[in-house]
Amino acid sequence: MWRGCRRLLWVRCPPARLHRPPPAADGGGPAGPCGRRAYAPPGERKRFYQNVSISQGEGGFEINLDHRKLKTPQAKLFTVPSEALAIAVATEWDSQKDTIKFYTMHLTTLCNTALDNPTQRNKTQLIRAAVKFLETDTICYRVDEPPALAELQKNEWDPVVAWAEERYNVTIGSSTSILGPNIPASTKETFISHLASYNMWALQGIEFVITQLKSLILSMGLIDRHITVEKAVLLSRLEEEYQIRRWGNVEWAHDYDLCELRARTAAGTLFVHLCSESSTVKHKLLQD
């Protein structure tokens, strides 16, 4: 029961609300439930352009819709730091058919968030917010019963926790207490130091992935290429999947949620990799 309450609170007041690109660059939406000003996410709009292209400007790579340059919700020029990311965003816009479905354009959303920074946080604040997730990390909270679920958590989650402890030389552990595990201060400092190696854009993507999986550990395992998107999503939904196998699923609803979560998680992971500096990426690959 307490886990359900914890997740309900998370949904009602998420740590950071990523805004979606509105049809025009002007105006924002009302304040969200947590007091932060959030852009009202648009639904759909008729496609108003024929061709999508990219060009290189002084600040980076730009997206062109016919002869109009794409802008952010705050009317800033939509400029991304790498050509690969620009191509990926352009592909999102080009893949829209007669109707533009903004809610499917996760990379565009993440770029808008990085450019506008609606919560006005700096790098240190982003890192601290990400590390704070350790205190409520999904795979650190365990159950005593039913025994089958407790065993499933042990078999599926313990190896990931063990990997993280070895990979980062930290102590994490798990707990069946409502208070959760006691994460050592040294563990938090290690993750703070590691996340500091990422740039601001990548950190926005990391936080996005964490909010999808409700787990810093799973997110780092995914970004470090230790687990796949499918595996990370499955592990984040372990209890839900257990209940579905036991009681059955709601027709089409669970499958839709699963596919949507995979799409968001994959987009966030791709965003992190495309935004990471070449030297940082090479360094991390050598460590693998």
Coordinates of C-alpha atoms in Angstrom, one line a residue:
M1 CA 0.0 0.0 0.0
W2 CA 2.7 2.5 1.0
R3 CA 4.5 1.9 -2.3
G4 CA 1.3 2.8 -4.2
C5 CA 1.0 6.0 -2.1
R6 CA 4.6 6.9 -2.9
R7 CA 4.1 6.4 -6.6
L8 CA 0.8 8.4 -6.5
L9 CA 2.7 11.3 -4.8
W10 CA 5.3 11.1 -7.5
V11 CA 2.8 11.3 -10.3
R12 CA 1.0 14.2 -8.7
C13 CA 4.1 16.2 -8.0
P14 CA 7.0 15.1 -10.2
P15 CA 10.5 16.6 -9.6
A16 CA 10.7 18.3 -12.9
R17 CA 8.2 18.8 -15.6
L18 CA 9.5 18.7 -19.2
H19 CA 7.5 20.9 -21.5
R20 CA 6.4 19.9 -24.9
P21 CA 6.8 22.1 -28.0
P22 CA 3.6 24.2 -28.6
P23 CA 2.4 25.0 -32.1
A24 CA 3.8 28.5 -31.9
A25 CA 6.8 29.9 -30.0
D26 CA 4.8 32.4 -27.9
G27 CA 3.2 31.9 -24.6
G28 CA 3.3 29.4 -21.8
G29 CA 0.8 27.4 -19.9
P30 CA -0.5 27.6 -16.4
A31 CA 1.5 26.7 -13.3
G32 CA 1.8 23.0 -12.7
P33 CA 0.7 21.2 -9.5
C34 CA 4.1 21.6 -8.0
G35 CA 4.2 25.3 -8.4
R36 CA 6.5 25.4 -11.4
R37 CA 5.4 27.2 -14.6
A38 CA 4.9 24.6 -17.3
Y39 CA 4.0 24.9 -20.9
A40 CA 0.5 23.5 -21.7
P41 CA 1.2 20.5 -23.9
P42 CA -0.5 20.8 -27.2
G43 CA -2.3 17.8 -28.7
E44 CA -2.2 17.8 -32.5
R45 CA -1.9 20.3 -35.3
K46 CA -2.2 20.0 -39.0
R47 CA 1.1 19.7 -40.7
F48 CA 2.0 23.2 -42.1
Y49 CA 5.3 22.4 -43.9
Q50 CA 6.5 20.3 -46.8
N51 CA 10.2 19.8 -46.2
V52 CA 12.5 19.5 -43.2
S53 CA 16.2 20.3 -43.4
I54 CA 19.1 21.2 -41.1
S55 CA 21.7 23.9 -41.4
Q56 CA 24.7 25.0 -39.4
G57 CA 24.6 28.4 -37.7
E58 CA 26.9 30.3 -35.4
G59 CA 25.4 28.6 -32.3
G60 CA 25.1 25.0 -33.6
F61 CA 22.8 23.1 -35.9
E62 CA 19.3 24.5 -36.7
I63 CA 16.1 22.8 -38.0
N64 CA 14.3 24.3 -41.0
L65 CA 10.7 23.7 -41.8
D66 CA 10.5 24.8 -45.4
H67 CA 12.1 28.3 -45.1
R68 CA 11.1 28.9 -41.5
K69 CA 13.6 28.2 -38.7
L70 CA 12.2 26.2 -35.8
K71 CA 12.0 28.0 -32.4
T72 CA 11.4 27.0 -28.8
P73 CA 8.3 27.8 -26.8
Q74 CA 10.2 30.9 -25.4
A75 CA 10.9 32.0 -29.0
K76 CA 14.6 31.1 -28.9
L77 CA 16.2 29.8 -32.0
F78 CA 16.1 26.0 -31.9
T79 CA 19.8 25.2 -32.0
V80 CA 21.4 21.9 -31.0
P81 CA 25.0 21.1 -30.3
S82 CA 25.6 18.2 -32.6
E83 CA 24.7 17.3 -36.2
A84 CA 23.6 13.8 -35.1
L85 CA 21.1 15.3 -32.7
A86 CA 19.8 17.7 -35.4
I87 CA 19.3 14.9 -37.8
A88 CA 17.4 12.9 -35.1
V89 CA 15.1 15.9 -34.4
A90 CA 14.6 16.6 -38.0
T91 CA 13.5 13.0 -38.5
E92 CA 10.9 13.4 -35.8
W93 CA 9.4 16.4 -37.7
D94 CA 9.7 14.7 -41.1
S95 CA 8.0 11.6 -39.9
Q96 CA 4.8 13.5 -39.0
K97 CA 2.1 12.8 -41.5
D98 CA -0.9 15.0 -42.1
T99 CA -1.1 15.8 -38.4
I100 CA 1.7 16.8 -36.1
K101 CA 1.5 14.8 -32.9
F102 CA 3.7 16.8 -30.6
Y103 CA 3.4 14.2 -27.8
T104 CA 5.3 11.7 -29.8
M105 CA 8.3 14.0 -30.4
H106 CA 10.4 13.3 -27.3
L107 CA 13.7 14.5 -28.7
T108 CA 12.2 17.8 -29.7
T109 CA 10.7 18.1 -26.2
L110 CA 14.1 17.4 -24.5
C111 CA 15.8 20.0 -26.8
N112 CA 13.2 22.6 -25.9
T113 CA 13.7 21.9 -22.2
A114 CA 17.5 22.2 -22.5
L115 CA 17.3 25.5 -24.5
D116 CA 14.6 27.2 -22.4
N117 CA 15.5 25.6 -19.0
P118 CA 12.0 26.4 -17.7
T119 CA 12.9 25.5 -14.1
Q120 CA 16.0 27.8 -14.3
R121 CA 18.3 25.2 -12.7
N122 CA 22.1 25.2 -13.0
K123 CA 24.3 22.1 -13.5
T124 CA 24.8 21.6 -9.7
Q125 CA 21.1 21.7 -9.1
L126 CA 20.4 19.2 -11.9
I127 CA 23.0 16.8 -10.5
R128 CA 21.7 17.1 -6.9
A129 CA 18.2 16.4 -8.1
A130 CA 19.3 13.3 -10.0
V131 CA 21.2 11.9 -7.0
K132 CA 18.3 12.5 -4.7
F133 CA 16.4 9.8 -6.6
L134 CA 18.7 7.3 -4.9
E135 CA 16.6 7.8 -1.7
T136 CA 13.5 6.5 -3.4
D137 CA 15.1 4.3 -6.1
T138 CA 12.6 1.7 -7.3
I139 CA 15.0 -1.3 -7.1
C140 CA 16.1 -0.5 -3.6
Y141 CA 12.6 -0.9 -2.1
R142 CA 11.7 -4.5 -1.5
V143 CA 8.7 -6.5 -0.2
D144 CA 8.6 -9.3 2.3
E145 CA 5.4 -10.8 0.8
P146 CA 4.1 -12.4 -1.3
P147 CA 7.2 -14.6 -1.3
A148 CA 7.0 -15.1 -5.0
L149 CA 7.4 -11.3 -5.6
A150 CA 10.1 -11.0 -3.0
E151 CA 12.1 -13.8 -4.7
L152 CA 11.5 -12.2 -8.1
Q153 CA 12.8 -8.8 -6.9
K154 CA 15.9 -10.5 -5.4
N155 CA 16.7 -12.5 -8.6
E156 CA 16.1 -9.6 -11.0
W157 CA 17.1 -6.5 -9.1
D158 CA 20.1 -7.7 -7.0
P159 CA 22.4 -8.3 -10.0
V160 CA 21.8 -4.7 -11.2
V161 CA 22.5 -3.3 -7.7
A162 CA 25.6 -5.5 -7.5
W163 CA 26.8 -4.2 -10.9
A164 CA 26.3 -0.6 -9.8
E165 CA 28.2 -1.1 -6.6
E166 CA 31.1 -2.7 -8.5
R167 CA 31.0 -0.2 -11.4
Y168 CA 31.1 2.9 -9.2
N169 CA 32.8 1.3 -6.1
V170 CA 30.0 2.3 -3.8
T171 CA 27.6 0.8 -1.3
I172 CA 23.9 0.9 -2.1
G173 CA 22.0 -2.1 -0.7
S174 CA 18.2 -2.5 -0.4
S175 CA 15.5 -2.5 2.3
T176 CA 12.0 -3.7 3.0
S177 CA 11.5 -0.8 5.4
I178 CA 9.1 2.1 4.5
L179 CA 12.1 4.4 5.1
G180 CA 14.1 2.7 2.4
P181 CA 17.8 1.9 2.4
N182 CA 20.4 4.0 4.2
I183 CA 22.5 5.4 1.3
P184 CA 25.9 6.4 2.5
A185 CA 27.0 10.0 1.9
S186 CA 30.1 8.7 0.1
T187 CA 27.9 6.9 -2.4
K188 CA 26.0 10.1 -3.2
E189 CA 29.2 12.0 -3.6
T190 CA 30.5 9.4 -6.0
F191 CA 27.4 9.7 -8.2
I192 CA 27.6 13.5 -8.0
S193 CA 31.2 13.3 -9.2
H194 CA 30.3 10.9 -12.0
L195 CA 27.3 13.0 -13.2
A196 CA 29.5 16.1 -13.3
S197 CA 31.3 14.6 -16.3
Y198 CA 28.2 15.2 -18.4
N199 CA 27.2 18.5 -19.9
M200 CA 24.0 20.4 -19.1
W201 CA 22.1 18.9 -22.1
A202 CA 23.0 15.4 -21.2
L203 CA 22.0 15.9 -17.6
Q204 CA 18.5 17.0 -18.8
G205 CA 18.3 13.7 -20.6
I206 CA 19.5 11.7 -17.7
E207 CA 16.9 13.3 -15.4
F208 CA 14.2 12.5 -18.1
V209 CA 15.3 8.8 -18.1
I210 CA 15.3 8.7 -14.3
T211 CA 11.7 10.0 -14.1
Q212 CA 10.6 7.4 -16.5
L213 CA 12.2 4.5 -14.7
K214 CA 11.9 5.9 -11.2
S215 CA 15.5 4.7 -10.7
L216 CA 18.9 6.3 -10.9
I217 CA 20.5 2.9 -10.8
L218 CA 18.6 1.5 -13.8
S219 CA 19.1 4.7 -15.7
M220 CA 22.9 4.6 -15.2
G221 CA 22.9 0.9 -16.2
L222 CA 21.1 1.8 -19.4
I223 CA 23.2 4.9 -20.2
D224 CA 26.4 2.9 -19.5
R225 CA 25.1 0.2 -21.9
H226 CA 25.0 -2.5 -19.2
I227 CA 21.3 -3.2 -19.9
T228 CA 19.0 -2.6 -22.8
V229 CA 16.0 -0.3 -23.0
E230 CA 13.6 -3.3 -22.9
K231 CA 15.4 -4.8 -19.9
A232 CA 15.5 -1.5 -18.0
V233 CA 11.8 -0.9 -18.6
L234 CA 10.9 -4.4 -17.6
L235 CA 12.9 -4.1 -14.3
S236 CA 11.2 -0.8 -13.5
R237 CA 7.8 -2.4 -13.9
L238 CA 8.6 -5.6 -12.2
E239 CA 5.8 -5.4 -9.6
E240 CA 3.3 -4.3 -12.3
E241 CA 4.3 -7.2 -14.5
Y242 CA 4.0 -9.6 -11.6
Q243 CA 0.5 -8.4 -10.8
I244 CA -0.5 -8.6 -14.5
R245 CA 0.7 -12.2 -14.8
R246 CA -1.2 -13.0 -11.6
W247 CA -4.5 -11.2 -12.2
G248 CA -4.5 -10.5 -16.0
N249 CA -4.2 -7.1 -17.7
V250 CA -6.6 -4.5 -18.8
E251 CA -7.2 -5.0 -22.6
W252 CA -4.7 -2.9 -24.6
A253 CA -4.1 -0.4 -21.8
H254 CA -1.0 -2.1 -20.3
D255 CA 0.5 -2.8 -23.7
Y256 CA 0.1 0.9 -24.6
D257 CA 1.7 2.0 -21.3
L258 CA 4.6 -0.4 -21.9
C259 CA 5.2 0.8 -25.5
E260 CA 5.0 4.5 -24.5
L261 CA 7.4 4.0 -21.6
R262 CA 9.9 2.2 -23.9
A263 CA 9.6 5.0 -26.4
R264 CA 10.3 7.8 -23.8
T265 CA 13.1 5.8 -22.2
A266 CA 14.8 5.1 -25.5
A267 CA 14.5 8.7 -26.6
G268 CA 16.0 10.0 -23.4
T269 CA 18.9 7.5 -23.6
L270 CA 19.6 8.5 -27.2
F271 CA 19.4 12.1 -26.3
V272 CA 22.1 11.6 -23.6
H273 CA 24.4 9.9 -26.0
L274 CA 24.0 12.4 -28.8
C275 CA 24.5 15.3 -26.4
S276 CA 27.6 14.0 -24.7
E277 CA 30.9 15.5 -25.7
S278 CA 33.0 13.3 -27.9
S279 CA 35.8 13.1 -25.4
T280 CA 33.5 12.1 -22.7
V281 CA 31.9 9.4 -24.8
K282 CA 35.2 8.0 -25.8
H283 CA 36.4 8.0 -22.2
K284 CA 33.3 6.1 -21.0
L285 CA 33.5 3.6 -23.8
L286 CA 37.1 2.8 -22.9
Q287 CA 36.0 2.2 -19.4
D288 CA 33.5 -0.4 -20.6

